[in-house]
Amino acid sequence: MSRSPQTPAIDVRYVRDEDVPEWTRAFSTGYLRPSVEGAADYMRVALADDRAIGAFDKGRCVGTYRSSVQELTVPGGARLPVSAVSKVSVAGTHRRRGLLNRMLDLDLRDAQQRGEPAVVLDAAQYAIYGRYGFGPATQMAWFEIDVHRAGLHRQQSGDRSDICLVGADEYFKLAPEAYERFRVAQHGALRRDTLWWQEATGQRIGPGSTWTEPFYAVHVDEASGDVDGLMCFSAQERWGAMLPQSPLQVRDLVALGPSAERALLRYAVSMDWVSTVHLPFRAPDTLAPHWLGDPRAARITALSDFMWLRILDLPRALSARTYSTEGAVVLEVDDPVGFAHGRWLLEGGASGATVSSTSRSADIALGVQHLSSLYLGDEAATRLAELGHVEELHPGALRRADALFRTGRRPWSPRAVSSEHYGQAGLG
Ligand SMILES: CC(C)(COP(=O)(O)OP(=O)(O)OC[C@H]1O[C@@H](n2cnc3c(N)ncnc32)[C@H](O)[C@@H]1OP(=O)(O)O)[C@@H](O)C(=O)NCCC(=O)NCCS
């Protein structure tokens, strides 16, 4: 995998406890954040169950890389154990010397040894990860809703007995369980652990953070009494010549069904004094605009690839998901590192799949990064073929692959906005 000239004098290895302050400083610098007192202790807690890798040049940390234990919901609802990569940085003084190559090489090989079938990450830059076998697997859209054009009638947005505003402590009690139910039905979703919820509710605030207390709303299903929707949001009071012009930022909104999503969105859009609602991190096929009287009031302000995925153990990954039709396809997969390389017979259907190595002639040929893009159902083999990334070896094979892999609704990897990152992708 190492294609750039290496610098053997630089030690690439797992981080030990005594390295954490230096590693934290290097990560902050790489992400253009100031180093602050107490950051290392805060990071130490976050890294407790993770693998942190560092590149060290004469004891000074010049590269950082983190790999966390995660679970990814795949089409059909199975939860695939994956590594989630974050905190990737190389010091500006040490770039283009192959340090990222070496850190990723170490992590991917160890992930494969641990038996993890795939790795995911949120890519800060499009150009970096394709060479390592990652492909964009989900997209995200940011919306800006012009409240005055939304065309909501009072009776659609008035008093709501099904929505409760709660305090941070109560949200912390209610939200994790509701999110657990949500994520099993949402392919593309990742687990949120206790630390995640502590940070989302201000119970754990990083040193130097600009945390401001948000509002928390839950939607309760009237029939069951269960919480089936969560919304965390902030707003700023702003006026212009006696006219309210307050923006409302949805930091997080997940719902277990369309009616909870509709109720929470309409609640946000119908709040007195609010003129604009910012709704980030949605799947591009979100229903959100359609809960407004006029869907055009919701403008997309950003549309981008988002979560990238890399298949390591092809039979295990492909047999974990379900497929939209009953059918078979033979895939010739090119993986320069070898993990997923080979010719594979995929026989899939609504209840799962079997995947085996085969000597049958292949239907389509593609690189592992493009198979990884197909995996969650967000990409089409036909489209990748037009881009020159997939080769059809038997007539009709692309159509068959599309019918198998595509999903009715697109995958979604919901993320939440922390206050200091509002307006950015908020990579952590
Ligand atoms: C992205 C980053 C980690 C790369 O580190 P690096 O040690 O310079 O990368 P390497 O020298 O190992 O380069 C690996 C390969 O990726 C390519 N590459 C690296 N950064 C790239 C970039 N930003 N754009 C395009 N290609 C890039 C290199 O040309 C090299 O290709 P090759 O193997 O075909 O020669 C580093 O530039 C950085 O810290 N950037 C700012 C923080 C960031 O964006 N982190 C990613 C968070 S998801």
PDB file of N, CA, C and O in Angstrom, residues 348-392:
ATOM      1  N   GLY A 348     -28.224 -13.185  -3.693  1.00  0.00           N
ATOM      2  CA  GLY A 348     -28.879 -12.392  -2.658  1.00  0.00           C
ATOM      3  C   GLY A 348     -30.388 -12.371  -2.804  1.00  0.00           C
ATOM      4  O   GLY A 348     -30.944 -12.764  -3.830  1.00  0.00           O
ATOM      5  N   GLY A 349     -31.017 -11.876  -1.743  1.00  0.00           N
ATOM      6  CA  GLY A 349     -32.471 -11.741  -1.752  1.00  0.00           C
ATOM      7  C   GLY A 349     -32.935 -11.010  -0.508  1.00  0.00           C
ATOM      8  O   GLY A 349     -32.126 -10.460   0.252  1.00  0.00           O
ATOM      9  N   ALA A 350     -34.251 -11.050  -0.299  1.00  0.00           N
ATOM     10  CA  ALA A 350     -34.848 -10.267   0.785  1.00  0.00           C
ATOM     11  C   ALA A 350     -34.413 -10.741   2.165  1.00  0.00           C
ATOM     12  O   ALA A 350     -34.479  -9.985   3.142  1.00  0.00           O
ATOM     13  N   SER A 351     -33.967 -11.999   2.280  1.00  0.00           N
ATOM     14  CA  SER A 351     -33.609 -12.466   3.621  1.00  0.00           C
ATOM     15  C   SER A 351     -32.100 -12.558   3.836  1.00  0.00           C
ATOM     16  O   SER A 351     -31.662 -13.004   4.898  1.00  0.00           O
ATOM     17  N   GLY A 352     -31.301 -12.163   2.877  1.00  0.00           N
ATOM     18  CA  GLY A 352     -29.852 -12.198   3.073  1.00  0.00           C
ATOM     19  C   GLY A 352     -29.143 -12.640   1.822  1.00  0.00           C
ATOM     20  O   GLY A 352     -29.671 -12.508   0.718  1.00  0.00           O
ATOM     21  N   ALA A 353     -27.952 -13.190   1.991  1.00  0.00           N
ATOM     22  CA  ALA A 353     -27.168 -13.565   0.814  1.00  0.00           C
ATOM     23  C   ALA A 353     -26.138 -14.611   1.184  1.00  0.00           C
ATOM     24  O   ALA A 353     -25.742 -14.723   2.345  1.00  0.00           O
ATOM     25  N   THR A 354     -25.726 -15.361   0.181  1.00  0.00           N
ATOM     26  CA  THR A 354     -24.522 -16.163   0.350  1.00  0.00           C
ATOM     27  C   THR A 354     -23.494 -15.649  -0.655  1.00  0.00           C
ATOM     28  O   THR A 354     -23.840 -15.249  -1.769  1.00  0.00           O
ATOM     29  N   VAL A 355     -22.267 -15.658  -0.215  1.00  0.00           N
ATOM     30  CA  VAL A 355     -21.192 -15.120  -1.049  1.00  0.00           C
ATOM     31  C   VAL A 355     -20.056 -16.138  -1.028  1.00  0.00           C
ATOM     32  O   VAL A 355     -19.633 -16.571   0.040  1.00  0.00           O
ATOM     33  N   SER A 356     -19.589 -16.513  -2.211  1.00  0.00           N
ATOM     34  CA  SER A 356     -18.510 -17.497  -2.252  1.00  0.00           C
ATOM     35  C   SER A 356     -17.550 -17.168  -3.381  1.00  0.00           C
ATOM     36  O   SER A 356     -17.925 -16.545  -4.374  1.00  0.00           O
ATOM     37  N   SER A 357     -16.339 -17.623  -3.195  1.00  0.00           N
ATOM     38  CA  SER A 357     -15.335 -17.482  -4.255  1.00  0.00           C
ATOM     39  C   SER A 357     -15.765 -18.399  -5.402  1.00  0.00           C
ATOM     40  O   SER A 357     -16.290 -19.490  -5.167  1.00  0.00           O
ATOM     41  N   THR A 358     -15.571 -17.969  -6.643  1.00  0.00           N
ATOM     42  CA  THR A 358     -16.086 -18.763  -7.754  1.00  0.00           C
ATOM     43  C   THR A 358     -15.126 -18.744  -8.942  1.00  0.00           C
ATOM     44  O   THR A 358     -14.313 -17.813  -9.071  1.00  0.00           O
ATOM     45  N   SER A 359     -15.258 -19.762  -9.793  1.00  0.00           N
ATOM     46  CA  SER A 359     -14.484 -19.749 -11.040  1.00  0.00           C
ATOM     47  C   SER A 359     -15.407 -19.446 -12.227  1.00  0.00           C
ATOM     48  O   SER A 359     -14.982 -19.496 -13.374  1.00  0.00           O
ATOM     49  N   ARG A 360     -16.703 -19.173 -11.930  1.00  0.00           N
ATOM     50  CA  ARG A 360     -17.624 -18.802 -13.014  1.00  0.00           C
ATOM     51  C   ARG A 360     -17.169 -17.500 -13.667  1.00  0.00           C
ATOM     52  O   ARG A 360     -16.497 -16.693 -13.039  1.00  0.00           O
ATOM     53  N   SER A 361     -17.593 -17.285 -14.906  1.00  0.00           N
ATOM     54  CA  SER A 361     -17.156 -16.039 -15.553  1.00  0.00           C
ATOM     55  C   SER A 361     -17.868 -14.851 -14.896  1.00  0.00           C
ATOM     56  O   SER A 361     -19.026 -14.950 -14.483  1.00  0.00           O
ATOM     57  N   ALA A 362     -17.130 -13.741 -14.828  1.00  0.00           N
ATOM     58  CA  ALA A 362     -17.639 -12.581 -14.073  1.00  0.00           C
ATOM     59  C   ALA A 362     -18.683 -11.814 -14.885  1.00  0.00           C
ATOM     60  O   ALA A 362     -18.628 -11.757 -16.111  1.00  0.00           O
ATOM     61  N   ASP A 363     -19.645 -11.208 -14.154  1.00  0.00           N
ATOM     62  CA  ASP A 363     -20.660 -10.338 -14.775  1.00  0.00           C
ATOM     63  C   ASP A 363     -20.191  -8.890 -14.850  1.00  0.00           C
ATOM     64  O   ASP A 363     -20.415  -8.204 -15.835  1.00  0.00           O
ATOM     65  N   ILE A 364     -19.611  -8.424 -13.742  1.00  0.00           N
ATOM     66  CA  ILE A 364     -19.076  -7.063 -13.748  1.00  0.00           C
ATOM     67  C   ILE A 364     -17.713  -7.056 -13.059  1.00  0.00           C
ATOM     68  O   ILE A 364     -17.444  -7.880 -12.183  1.00  0.00           O
ATOM     69  N   ALA A 365     -16.862  -6.126 -13.504  1.00  0.00           N
ATOM     70  CA  ALA A 365     -15.535  -5.978 -12.897  1.00  0.00           C
ATOM     71  C   ALA A 365     -15.436  -4.571 -12.325  1.00  0.00           C
ATOM     72  O   ALA A 365     -15.849  -3.593 -12.973  1.00  0.00           O
ATOM     73  N   LEU A 366     -14.904  -4.477 -11.105  1.00  0.00           N
ATOM     74  CA  LEU A 366     -14.817  -3.162 -10.460  1.00  0.00           C
ATOM     75  C   LEU A 366     -13.775  -3.177  -9.357  1.00  0.00           C
ATOM     76  O   LEU A 366     -13.404  -4.232  -8.856  1.00  0.00           O
ATOM     77  N   GLY A 367     -13.288  -2.000  -8.991  1.00  0.00           N
ATOM     78  CA  GLY A 367     -12.343  -1.872  -7.887  1.00  0.00           C
ATOM     79  C   GLY A 367     -13.090  -1.935  -6.563  1.00  0.00           C
ATOM     80  O   GLY A 367     -14.289  -1.638  -6.491  1.00  0.00           O
ATOM     81  N   VAL A 368     -12.359  -2.269  -5.501  1.00  0.00           N
ATOM     82  CA  VAL A 368     -13.002  -2.412  -4.185  1.00  0.00           C
ATOM     83  C   VAL A 368     -13.622  -1.094  -3.724  1.00  0.00           C
ATOM     84  O   VAL A 368     -14.656  -1.085  -3.036  1.00  0.00           O
ATOM     85  N   GLN A 369     -13.024   0.037  -4.129  1.00  0.00           N
ATOM     86  CA  GLN A 369     -13.594   1.332  -3.692  1.00  0.00           C
ATOM     87  C   GLN A 369     -14.973   1.541  -4.299  1.00  0.00           C
ATOM     88  O   GLN A 369     -15.859   2.145  -3.662  1.00  0.00           O
ATOM     89  N   HIS A 370     -15.202   1.028  -5.513  1.00  0.00           N
ATOM     90  CA  HIS A 370     -16.503   1.213  -6.159  1.00  0.00           C
ATOM     91  C   HIS A 370     -17.527   0.213  -5.617  1.00  0.00           C
ATOM     92  O   HIS A 370     -18.699   0.548  -5.455  1.00  0.00           O
ATOM     93  N   LEU A 371     -17.071  -0.985  -5.299  1.00  0.00           N
ATOM     94  CA  LEU A 371     -17.983  -1.922  -4.627  1.00  0.00           C
ATOM     95  C   LEU A 371     -18.396  -1.352  -3.264  1.00  0.00           C
ATOM     96  O   LEU A 371     -19.554  -1.468  -2.852  1.00  0.00           O
ATOM     97  N   SER A 372     -17.439  -0.696  -2.604  1.00  0.00           N
ATOM     98  CA  SER A 372     -17.740  -0.090  -1.300  1.00  0.00           C
ATOM     99  C   SER A 372     -18.782   1.016  -1.453  1.00  0.00           C
ATOM    100  O   SER A 372     -19.617   1.223  -0.569  1.00  0.00           O
ATOM    101  N   SER A 373     -18.758   1.725  -2.586  1.00  0.00           N
ATOM    102  CA  SER A 373     -19.782   2.760  -2.839  1.00  0.00           C
ATOM    103  C   SER A 373     -21.151   2.145  -3.108  1.00  0.00           C
ATOM    104  O   SER A 373     -22.170   2.754  -2.812  1.00  0.00           O
ATOM    105  N   LEU A 374     -21.163   0.946  -3.683  1.00  0.00           N
ATOM    106  CA  LEU A 374     -22.448   0.288  -3.957  1.00  0.00           C
ATOM    107  C   LEU A 374     -23.063  -0.290  -2.684  1.00  0.00           C
ATOM    108  O   LEU A 374     -24.276  -0.503  -2.603  1.00  0.00           O
ATOM    109  N   TYR A 375     -22.209  -0.538  -1.692  1.00  0.00           N
ATOM    110  CA  TYR A 375     -22.584  -1.429  -0.600  1.00  0.00           C
ATOM    111  C   TYR A 375     -23.857  -1.036   0.148  1.00  0.00           C
ATOM    112  O   TYR A 375     -24.724  -1.867   0.416  1.00  0.00           O
ATOM    113  N   LEU A 376     -24.002   0.242   0.479  1.00  0.00           N
ATOM    114  CA  LEU A 376     -25.179   0.640   1.273  1.00  0.00           C
ATOM    115  C   LEU A 376     -26.374   0.997   0.401  1.00  0.00           C
ATOM    116  O   LEU A 376     -27.439   1.360   0.905  1.00  0.00           O
ATOM    117  N   GLY A 377     -26.194   0.935  -0.910  1.00  0.00           N
ATOM    118  CA  GLY A 377     -27.328   1.149  -1.812  1.00  0.00           C
ATOM    119  C   GLY A 377     -27.453   2.559  -2.345  1.00  0.00           C
ATOM    120  O   GLY A 377     -28.433   2.888  -3.017  1.00  0.00           O
ATOM    121  N   ASP A 378     -26.448   3.410  -2.052  1.00  0.00           N
ATOM    122  CA  ASP A 378     -26.586   4.816  -2.457  1.00  0.00           C
ATOM    123  C   ASP A 378     -26.090   5.073  -3.875  1.00  0.00           C
ATOM    124  O   ASP A 378     -26.351   6.130  -4.421  1.00  0.00           O
ATOM    125  N   GLU A 379     -25.374   4.127  -4.437  1.00  0.00           N
ATOM    126  CA  GLU A 379     -24.790   4.328  -5.760  1.00  0.00           C
ATOM    127  C   GLU A 379     -25.318   3.249  -6.693  1.00  0.00           C
ATOM    128  O   GLU A 379     -25.785   2.200  -6.239  1.00  0.00           O
ATOM    129  N   ALA A 380     -25.288   3.512  -8.006  1.00  0.00           N
ATOM    130  CA  ALA A 380     -25.763   2.536  -8.986  1.00  0.00           C
ATOM    131  C   ALA A 380     -24.601   2.047  -9.836  1.00  0.00           C
ATOM    132  O   ALA A 380     -23.755   2.849 -10.263  1.00  0.00           O
ATOM    133  N   ALA A 381     -24.565   0.746 -10.098  1.00  0.00           N
ATOM    134  CA  ALA A 381     -23.516   0.185 -10.959  1.00  0.00           C
ATOM    135  C   ALA A 381     -23.578   0.829 -12.349  1.00  0.00           C
ATOM    136  O   ALA A 381     -22.544   1.092 -12.974  1.00  0.00           O
ATOM    137  N   THR A 382     -24.798   1.092 -12.815  1.00  0.00           N
ATOM    138  CA  THR A 382     -24.969   1.705 -14.138  1.00  0.00           C
ATOM    139  C   THR A 382     -24.268   3.065 -14.192  1.00  0.00           C
ATOM    140  O   THR A 382     -23.591   3.397 -15.161  1.00  0.00           O
ATOM    141  N   ARG A 383     -24.443   3.828 -13.141  1.00  0.00           N
ATOM    142  CA  ARG A 383     -23.845   5.161 -13.096  1.00  0.00           C
ATOM    143  C   ARG A 383     -22.317   5.048 -13.027  1.00  0.00           C
ATOM    144  O   ARG A 383     -21.595   5.762 -13.720  1.00  0.00           O
ATOM    145  N   LEU A 384     -21.830   4.136 -12.201  1.00  0.00           N
ATOM    146  CA  LEU A 384     -20.378   3.960 -12.083  1.00  0.00           C
ATOM    147  C   LEU A 384     -19.785   3.478 -13.399  1.00  0.00           C
ATOM    148  O   LEU A 384     -18.659   3.818 -13.751  1.00  0.00           O
ATOM    149  N   ALA A 385     -20.563   2.679 -14.160  1.00  0.00           N
ATOM    150  CA  ALA A 385     -20.078   2.208 -15.467  1.00  0.00           C
ATOM    151  C   ALA A 385     -19.927   3.399 -16.419  1.00  0.00           C
ATOM    152  O   ALA A 385     -18.952   3.486 -17.179  1.00  0.00           O
ATOM    153  N   GLU A 386     -20.884   4.332 -16.362  1.00  0.00           N
ATOM    154  CA  GLU A 386     -20.789   5.508 -17.239  1.00  0.00           C
ATOM    155  C   GLU A 386     -19.593   6.380 -16.877  1.00  0.00           C
ATOM    156  O   GLU A 386     -19.031   7.082 -17.708  1.00  0.00           O
ATOM    157  N   LEU A 387     -19.197   6.318 -15.611  1.00  0.00           N
ATOM    158  CA  LEU A 387     -18.004   7.063 -15.184  1.00  0.00           C
ATOM    159  C   LEU A 387     -16.720   6.291 -15.482  1.00  0.00           C
ATOM    160  O   LEU A 387     -15.625   6.770 -15.204  1.00  0.00           O
ATOM    161  N   GLY A 388     -16.867   5.071 -16.002  1.00  0.00           N
ATOM    162  CA  GLY A 388     -15.694   4.253 -16.339  1.00  0.00           C
ATOM    163  C   GLY A 388     -15.149   3.473 -15.157  1.00  0.00           C
ATOM    164  O   GLY A 388     -14.030   2.966 -15.204  1.00  0.00           O
ATOM    165  N   HIS A 389     -15.941   3.346 -14.088  1.00  0.00           N
ATOM    166  CA  HIS A 389     -15.432   2.661 -12.884  1.00  0.00           C
ATOM    167  C   HIS A 389     -15.877   1.199 -12.786  1.00  0.00           C
ATOM    168  O   HIS A 389     -15.362   0.462 -11.954  1.00  0.00           O
ATOM    169  N   VAL A 390     -16.897   0.836 -13.549  1.00  0.00           N
ATOM    170  CA  VAL A 390     -17.391  -0.543 -13.519  1.00  0.00           C
ATOM    171  C   VAL A 390     -17.456  -1.026 -14.962  1.00  0.00           C
ATOM    172  O   VAL A 390     -17.894  -0.294 -15.849  1.00  0.00           O
ATOM    173  N   GLU A 391     -17.027  -2.262 -15.181  1.00  0.00           N
ATOM    174  CA  GLU A 391     -17.081  -2.823 -16.539  1.00  0.00           C
ATOM    175  C   GLU A 391     -18.145  -3.919 -16.584  1.00  0.00           C
ATOM    176  O   GLU A 391     -18.121  -4.833 -15.743  1.00  0.00           O
ATOM    177  N   GLU A 392     -19.032  -3.807 -17.550  1.00  0.00           N
ATOM    178  CA  GLU A 392     -20.069  -4.838 -17.718  1.00  0.00           C
ATOM    179  C   GLU A 392     -19.515  -5.925 -18.639  1.00  0.00           C
ATOM    180  O   GLU A 392     -19.165  -5.657 -19.784  1.00  0.00           O
TER     181      GLU A 392
END
